[in-house]
Every structure is written in structure tokens, then in C-alpha cells.
CSV table of N, CA and C in Angstrom, one decimal:
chain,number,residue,atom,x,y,z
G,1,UNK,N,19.1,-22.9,-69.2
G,1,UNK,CA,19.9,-23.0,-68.0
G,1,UNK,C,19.7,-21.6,-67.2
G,2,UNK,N,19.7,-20.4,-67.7
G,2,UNK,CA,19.6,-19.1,-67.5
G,2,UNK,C,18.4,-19.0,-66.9
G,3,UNK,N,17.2,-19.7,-67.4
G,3,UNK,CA,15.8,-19.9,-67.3
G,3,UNK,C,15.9,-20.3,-65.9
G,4,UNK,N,16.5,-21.4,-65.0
G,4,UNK,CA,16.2,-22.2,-64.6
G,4,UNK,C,16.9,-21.6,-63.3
G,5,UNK,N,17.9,-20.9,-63.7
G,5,UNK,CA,18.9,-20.6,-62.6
G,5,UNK,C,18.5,-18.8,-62.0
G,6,UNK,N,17.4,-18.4,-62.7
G,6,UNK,CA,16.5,-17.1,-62.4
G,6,UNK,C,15.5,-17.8,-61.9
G,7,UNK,N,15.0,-18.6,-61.8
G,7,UNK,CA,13.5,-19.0,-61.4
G,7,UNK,C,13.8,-19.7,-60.2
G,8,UNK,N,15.2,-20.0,-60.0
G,8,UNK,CA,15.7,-20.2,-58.4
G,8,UNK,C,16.4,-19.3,-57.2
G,9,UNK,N,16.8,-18.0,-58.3
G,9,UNK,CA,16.9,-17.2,-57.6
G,9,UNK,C,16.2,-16.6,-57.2
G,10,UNK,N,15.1,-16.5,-58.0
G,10,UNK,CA,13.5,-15.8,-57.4
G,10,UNK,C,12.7,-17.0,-56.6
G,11,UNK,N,13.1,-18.0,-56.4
G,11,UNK,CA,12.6,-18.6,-55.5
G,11,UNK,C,12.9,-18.2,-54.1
G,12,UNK,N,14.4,-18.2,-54.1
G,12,UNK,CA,15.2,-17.8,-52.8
G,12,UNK,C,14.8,-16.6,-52.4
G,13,UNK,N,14.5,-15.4,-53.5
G,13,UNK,CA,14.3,-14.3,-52.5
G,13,UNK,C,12.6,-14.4,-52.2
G,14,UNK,N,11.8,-15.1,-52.8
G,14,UNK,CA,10.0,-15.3,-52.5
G,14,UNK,C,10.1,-15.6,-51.3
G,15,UNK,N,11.3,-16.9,-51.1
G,15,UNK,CA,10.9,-17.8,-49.5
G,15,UNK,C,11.6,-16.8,-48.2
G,16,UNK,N,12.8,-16.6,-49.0
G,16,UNK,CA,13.8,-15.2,-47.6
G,16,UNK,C,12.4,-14.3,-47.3
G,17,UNK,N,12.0,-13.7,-48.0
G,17,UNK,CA,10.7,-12.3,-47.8
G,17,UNK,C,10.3,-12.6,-47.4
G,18,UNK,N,8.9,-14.2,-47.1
G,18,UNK,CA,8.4,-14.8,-46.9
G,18,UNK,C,8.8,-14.7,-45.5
G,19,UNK,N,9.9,-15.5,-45.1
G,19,UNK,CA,9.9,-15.8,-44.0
G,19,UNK,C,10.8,-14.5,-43.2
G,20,UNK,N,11.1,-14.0,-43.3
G,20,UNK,CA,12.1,-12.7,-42.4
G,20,UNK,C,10.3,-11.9,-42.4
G,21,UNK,N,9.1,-11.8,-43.2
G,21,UNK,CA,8.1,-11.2,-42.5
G,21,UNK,C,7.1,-11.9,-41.8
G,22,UNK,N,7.5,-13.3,-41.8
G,22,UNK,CA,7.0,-14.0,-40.8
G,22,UNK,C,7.1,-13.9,-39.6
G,23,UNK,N,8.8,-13.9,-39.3
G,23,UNK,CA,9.4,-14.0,-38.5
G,23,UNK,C,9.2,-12.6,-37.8
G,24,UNK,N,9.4,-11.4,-38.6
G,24,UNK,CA,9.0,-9.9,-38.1
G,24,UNK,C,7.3,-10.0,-37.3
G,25,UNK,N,6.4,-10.6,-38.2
G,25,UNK,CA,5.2,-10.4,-37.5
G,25,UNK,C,4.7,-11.0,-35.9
G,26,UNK,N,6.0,-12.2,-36.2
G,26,UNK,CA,5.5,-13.1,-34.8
G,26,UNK,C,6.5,-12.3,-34.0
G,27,UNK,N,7.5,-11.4,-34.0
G,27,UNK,CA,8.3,-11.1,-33.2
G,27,UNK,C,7.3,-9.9,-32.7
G,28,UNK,N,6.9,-9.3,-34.0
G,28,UNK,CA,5.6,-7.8,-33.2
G,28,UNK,C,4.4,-9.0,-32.2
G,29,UNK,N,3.9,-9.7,-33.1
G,29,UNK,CA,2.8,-10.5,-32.4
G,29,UNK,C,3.6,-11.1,-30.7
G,30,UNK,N,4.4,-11.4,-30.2
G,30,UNK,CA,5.1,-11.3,-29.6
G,30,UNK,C,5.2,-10.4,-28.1
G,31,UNK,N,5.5,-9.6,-28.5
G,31,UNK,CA,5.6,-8.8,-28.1
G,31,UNK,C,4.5,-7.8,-27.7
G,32,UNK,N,3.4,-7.6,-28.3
G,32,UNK,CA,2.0,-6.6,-28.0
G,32,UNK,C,1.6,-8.1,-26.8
G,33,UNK,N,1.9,-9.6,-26.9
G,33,UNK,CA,1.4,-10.3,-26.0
G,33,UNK,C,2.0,-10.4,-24.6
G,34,UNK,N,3.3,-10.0,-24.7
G,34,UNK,CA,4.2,-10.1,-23.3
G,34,UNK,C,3.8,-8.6,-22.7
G,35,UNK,N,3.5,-7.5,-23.7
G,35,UNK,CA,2.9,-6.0,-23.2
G,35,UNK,C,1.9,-6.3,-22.7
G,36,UNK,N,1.1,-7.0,-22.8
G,36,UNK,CA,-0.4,-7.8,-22.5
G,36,UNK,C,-0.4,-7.9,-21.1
G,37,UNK,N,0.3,-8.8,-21.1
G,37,UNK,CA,1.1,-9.8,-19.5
G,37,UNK,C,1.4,-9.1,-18.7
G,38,UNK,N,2.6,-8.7,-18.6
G,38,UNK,CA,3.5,-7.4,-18.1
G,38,UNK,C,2.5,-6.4,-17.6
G,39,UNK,N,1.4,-6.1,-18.4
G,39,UNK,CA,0.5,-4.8,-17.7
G,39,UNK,C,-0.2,-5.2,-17.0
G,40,UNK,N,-1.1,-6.7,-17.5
G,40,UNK,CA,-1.7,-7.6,-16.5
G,40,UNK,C,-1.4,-7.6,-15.0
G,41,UNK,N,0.3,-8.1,-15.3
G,41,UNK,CA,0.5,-8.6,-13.8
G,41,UNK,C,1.0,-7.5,-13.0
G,42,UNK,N,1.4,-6.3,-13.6
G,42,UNK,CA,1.3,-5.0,-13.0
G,42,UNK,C,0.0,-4.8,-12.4
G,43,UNK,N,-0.9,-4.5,-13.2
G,43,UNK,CA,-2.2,-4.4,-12.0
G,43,UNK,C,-2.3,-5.2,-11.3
G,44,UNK,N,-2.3,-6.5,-11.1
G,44,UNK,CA,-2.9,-7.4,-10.2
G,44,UNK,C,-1.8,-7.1,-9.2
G,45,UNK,N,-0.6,-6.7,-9.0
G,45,UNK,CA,0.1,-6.7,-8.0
G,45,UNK,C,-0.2,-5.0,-7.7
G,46,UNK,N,-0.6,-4.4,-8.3
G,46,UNK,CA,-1.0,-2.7,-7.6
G,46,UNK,C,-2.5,-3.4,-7.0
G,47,UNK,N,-3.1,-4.2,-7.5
G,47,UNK,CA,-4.6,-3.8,-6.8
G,47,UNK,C,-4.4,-4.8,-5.3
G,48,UNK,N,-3.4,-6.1,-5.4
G,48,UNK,CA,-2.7,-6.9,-4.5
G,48,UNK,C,-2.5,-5.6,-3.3
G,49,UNK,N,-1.9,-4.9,-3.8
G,49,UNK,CA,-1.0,-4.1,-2.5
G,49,UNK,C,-1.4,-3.1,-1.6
G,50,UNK,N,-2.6,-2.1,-2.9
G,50,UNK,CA,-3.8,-1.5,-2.5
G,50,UNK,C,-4.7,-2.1,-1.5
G,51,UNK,N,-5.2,-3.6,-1.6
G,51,UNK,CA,-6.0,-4.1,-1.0
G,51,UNK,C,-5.4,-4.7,0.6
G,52,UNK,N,-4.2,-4.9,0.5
G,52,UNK,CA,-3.4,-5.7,1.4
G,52,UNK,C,-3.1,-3.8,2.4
G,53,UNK,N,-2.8,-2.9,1.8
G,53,UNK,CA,-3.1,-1.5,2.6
G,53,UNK,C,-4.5,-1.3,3.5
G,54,UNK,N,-4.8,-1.7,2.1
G,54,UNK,CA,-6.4,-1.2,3.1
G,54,UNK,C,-7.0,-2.1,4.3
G,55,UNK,N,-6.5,-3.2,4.0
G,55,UNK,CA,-6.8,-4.2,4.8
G,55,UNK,C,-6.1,-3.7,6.4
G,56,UNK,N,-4.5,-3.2,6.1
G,56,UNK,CA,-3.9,-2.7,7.5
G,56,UNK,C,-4.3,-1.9,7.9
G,57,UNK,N,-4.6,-0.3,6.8
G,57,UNK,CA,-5.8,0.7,7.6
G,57,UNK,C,-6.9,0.4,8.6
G,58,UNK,N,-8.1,-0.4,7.7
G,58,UNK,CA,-8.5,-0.7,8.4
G,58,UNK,C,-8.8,-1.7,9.3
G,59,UNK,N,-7.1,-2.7,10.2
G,59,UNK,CA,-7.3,-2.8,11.2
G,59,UNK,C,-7.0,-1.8,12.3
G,60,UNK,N,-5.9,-1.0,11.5
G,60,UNK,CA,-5.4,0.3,12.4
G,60,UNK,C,-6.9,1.0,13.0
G,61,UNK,N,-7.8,1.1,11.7
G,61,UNK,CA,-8.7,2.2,12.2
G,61,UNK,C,-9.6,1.6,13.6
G,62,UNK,N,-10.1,0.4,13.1
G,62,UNK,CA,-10.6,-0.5,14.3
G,62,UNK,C,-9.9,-0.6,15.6
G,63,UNK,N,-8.8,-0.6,15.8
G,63,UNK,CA,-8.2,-0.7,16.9
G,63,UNK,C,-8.5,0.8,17.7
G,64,UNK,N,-8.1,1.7,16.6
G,64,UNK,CA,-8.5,3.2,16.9
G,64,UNK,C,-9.9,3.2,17.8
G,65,UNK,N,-10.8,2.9,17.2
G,65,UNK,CA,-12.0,3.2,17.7
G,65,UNK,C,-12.4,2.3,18.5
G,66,UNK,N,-11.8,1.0,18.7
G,66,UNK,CA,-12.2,0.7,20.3
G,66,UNK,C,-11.4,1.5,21.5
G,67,UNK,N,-9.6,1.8,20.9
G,67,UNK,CA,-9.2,2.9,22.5
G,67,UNK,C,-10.4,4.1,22.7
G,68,UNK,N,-10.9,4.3,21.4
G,68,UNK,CA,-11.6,5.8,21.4
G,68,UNK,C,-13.0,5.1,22.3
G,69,UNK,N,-13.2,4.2,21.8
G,69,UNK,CA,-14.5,3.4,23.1
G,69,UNK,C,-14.4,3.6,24.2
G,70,UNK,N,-13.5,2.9,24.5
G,70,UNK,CA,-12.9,3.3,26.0
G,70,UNK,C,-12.8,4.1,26.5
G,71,UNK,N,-12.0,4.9,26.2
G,71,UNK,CA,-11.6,6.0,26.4
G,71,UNK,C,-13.0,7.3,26.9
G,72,UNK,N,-14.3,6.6,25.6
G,72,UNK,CA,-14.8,7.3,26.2
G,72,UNK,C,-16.1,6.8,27.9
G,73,UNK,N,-16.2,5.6,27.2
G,73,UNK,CA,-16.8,4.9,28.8
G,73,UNK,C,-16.2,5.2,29.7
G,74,UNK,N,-14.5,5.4,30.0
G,74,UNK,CA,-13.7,5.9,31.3
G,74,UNK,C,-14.3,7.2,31.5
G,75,UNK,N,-14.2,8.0,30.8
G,75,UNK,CA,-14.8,9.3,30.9
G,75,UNK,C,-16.2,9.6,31.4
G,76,UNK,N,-17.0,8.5,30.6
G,76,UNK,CA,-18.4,9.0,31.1
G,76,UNK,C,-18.3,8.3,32.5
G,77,UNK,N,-18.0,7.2,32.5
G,77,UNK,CA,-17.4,6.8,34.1
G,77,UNK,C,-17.5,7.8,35.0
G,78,UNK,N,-16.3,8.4,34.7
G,78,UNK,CA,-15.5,9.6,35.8
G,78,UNK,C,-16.6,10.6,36.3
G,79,UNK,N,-17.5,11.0,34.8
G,79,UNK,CA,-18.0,12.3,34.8
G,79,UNK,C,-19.7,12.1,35.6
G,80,UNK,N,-19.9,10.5,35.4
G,80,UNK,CA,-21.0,10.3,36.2
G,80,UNK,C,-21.4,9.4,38.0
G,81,UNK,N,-19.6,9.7,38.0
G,81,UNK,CA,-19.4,9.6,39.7
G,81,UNK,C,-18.4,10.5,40.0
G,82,UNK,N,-18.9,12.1,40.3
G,82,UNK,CA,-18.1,12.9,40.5
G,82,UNK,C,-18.3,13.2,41.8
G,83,UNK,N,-18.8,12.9,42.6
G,83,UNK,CA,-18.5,12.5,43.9
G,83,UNK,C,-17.4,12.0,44.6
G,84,UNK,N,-17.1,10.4,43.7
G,84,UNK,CA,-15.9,10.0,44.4
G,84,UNK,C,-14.5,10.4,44.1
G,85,UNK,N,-14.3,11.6,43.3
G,85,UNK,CA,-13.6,12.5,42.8
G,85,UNK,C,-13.3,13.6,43.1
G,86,UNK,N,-14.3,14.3,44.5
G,86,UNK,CA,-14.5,15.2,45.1
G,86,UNK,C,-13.9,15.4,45.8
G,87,UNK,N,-13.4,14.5,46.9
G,87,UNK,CA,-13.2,14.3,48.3
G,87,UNK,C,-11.7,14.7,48.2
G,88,UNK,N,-11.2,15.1,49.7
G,88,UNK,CA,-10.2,15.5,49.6
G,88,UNK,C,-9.3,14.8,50.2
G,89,UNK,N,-9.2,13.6,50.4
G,89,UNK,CA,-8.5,12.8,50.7
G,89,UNK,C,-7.7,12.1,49.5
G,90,UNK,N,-8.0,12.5,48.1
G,90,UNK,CA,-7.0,12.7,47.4
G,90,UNK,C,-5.6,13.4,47.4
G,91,UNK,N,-4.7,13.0,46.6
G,91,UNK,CA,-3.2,13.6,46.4
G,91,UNK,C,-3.5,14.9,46.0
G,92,UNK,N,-3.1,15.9,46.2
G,92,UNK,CA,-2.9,17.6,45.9
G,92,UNK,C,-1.8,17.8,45.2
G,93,UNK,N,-2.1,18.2,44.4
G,93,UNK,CA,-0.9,18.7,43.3
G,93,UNK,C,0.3,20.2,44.3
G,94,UNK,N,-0.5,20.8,44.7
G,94,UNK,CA,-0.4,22.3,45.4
G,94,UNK,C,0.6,21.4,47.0
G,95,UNK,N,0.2,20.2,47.2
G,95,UNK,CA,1.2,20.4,48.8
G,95,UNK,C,2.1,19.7,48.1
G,96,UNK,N,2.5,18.5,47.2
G,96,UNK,CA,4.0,18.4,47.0
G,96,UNK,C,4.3,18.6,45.4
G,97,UNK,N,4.0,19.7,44.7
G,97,UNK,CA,5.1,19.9,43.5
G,97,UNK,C,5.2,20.9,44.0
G,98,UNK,N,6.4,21.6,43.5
G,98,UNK,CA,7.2,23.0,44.0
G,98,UNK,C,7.4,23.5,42.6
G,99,UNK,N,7.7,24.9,42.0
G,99,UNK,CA,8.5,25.4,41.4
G,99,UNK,C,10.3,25.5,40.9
G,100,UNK,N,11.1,24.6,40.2
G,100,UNK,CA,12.4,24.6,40.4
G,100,UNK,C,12.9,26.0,39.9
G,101,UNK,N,14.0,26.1,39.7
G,101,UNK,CA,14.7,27.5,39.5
G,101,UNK,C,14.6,27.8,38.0
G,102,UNK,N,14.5,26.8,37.2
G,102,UNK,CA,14.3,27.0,35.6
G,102,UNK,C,12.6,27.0,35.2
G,103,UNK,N,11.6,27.1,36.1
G,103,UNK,CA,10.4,27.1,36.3
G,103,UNK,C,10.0,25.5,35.6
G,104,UNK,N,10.5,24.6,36.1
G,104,UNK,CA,9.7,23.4,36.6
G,104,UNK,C,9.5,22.9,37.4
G,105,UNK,N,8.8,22.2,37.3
G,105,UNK,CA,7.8,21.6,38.8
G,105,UNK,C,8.9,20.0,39.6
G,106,UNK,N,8.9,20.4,40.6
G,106,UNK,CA,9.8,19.5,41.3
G,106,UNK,C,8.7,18.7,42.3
G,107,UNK,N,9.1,17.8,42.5
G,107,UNK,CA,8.3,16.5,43.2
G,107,UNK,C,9.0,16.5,45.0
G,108,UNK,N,8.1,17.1,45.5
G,108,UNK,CA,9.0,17.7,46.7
G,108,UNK,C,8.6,16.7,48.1
């Protein structure tokens, strides 16, 4: 009886061990897999966000460089009809701004 009632108590603690390190390894195993994930979908949303920046840079930069186009065609414009830029039948800065009392220019 003594025999029988030790060979079940050592059953109970074989299968408890058993399974409480089962249970331990799938909770580690577990867990290095959700750290897996979690870092996964951390990068895909940093390189998402990086990419989705870069993408607004460079429409910003594009936009840049067609005013800077322009900007400079007006220019070469101007600077290769300086004739019609000459004439004095232009507005004069010198006959209507004046000097105000705080030394700004008044619209006279």
C-alpha cells in the first residue's frame, strides 16, 4: 500500500514538473515570438513613415525648383530686354516716396 501510494505521489510530482516546464517554455517561446512581431511591425511603420517623409520632401523640393525655374526665366527675361526697362516713362521711386519723421518712406 505504502508502495503504491509513493509511486503516485511521484507520479504527481513527474507530471506537475512536467508540465509547469512546459508551460514555462511556451510562455518564454511566446514571448521571443510577440518580441519578433512587435520589432517587426515597429520597423515597417518607421520605414512606412520615413518613406511617406521622403515622399513630401521631395514634392516640396520639386515644387522648389520649378519657382526657382521661373524665377529664373523672369530674370533672364528682364536681363535680356533691358531696353524696355530703360525708358523713363516708368514710375520713379525719387518723385513720390518721401522720408517720414521716424525715417520711413511715405507714399506721397
Amino acid at each position: 500500500m505504502t508502495l503504491i501510494l509513493g509511486l503516485t505521489i511521484l507520479s504527481i510530482v513527474i507530471i506537475g514538473y512536467v508540465s509547469i516546464n512546459s508551460i514555462l517554455r511556451a510562455g518564454q517561446s511566446a514571448q521571443v515570438v510577440s518580441n519578433d512581431v512587435l520589432q517587426q511591425q515597429a520597423e515597417d511603420f518607421l520605414l512606412q513613415v520615413t518613406a511617406d517623409n521622403a515622399a513630401a520632401a521631395a514634392s516640396e523640393f520639386e515644387d522648389l525648383r520649378l519657382d526657382t525655374d521661373h524665377i529664373a526665366q523672369f530674370i533672364a527675361n528682364v536681363y535680356s530686354n533691358r531696353d524696355d526697362f530703360a525708358s523713363q516713362t516708368f514710375w520713379r521711386a525719387e518723385d513720390s516716396l518721401f522720408e517720414g519723421p521716424d525715417g520711413q518712406y511715405i507714399n506721397g
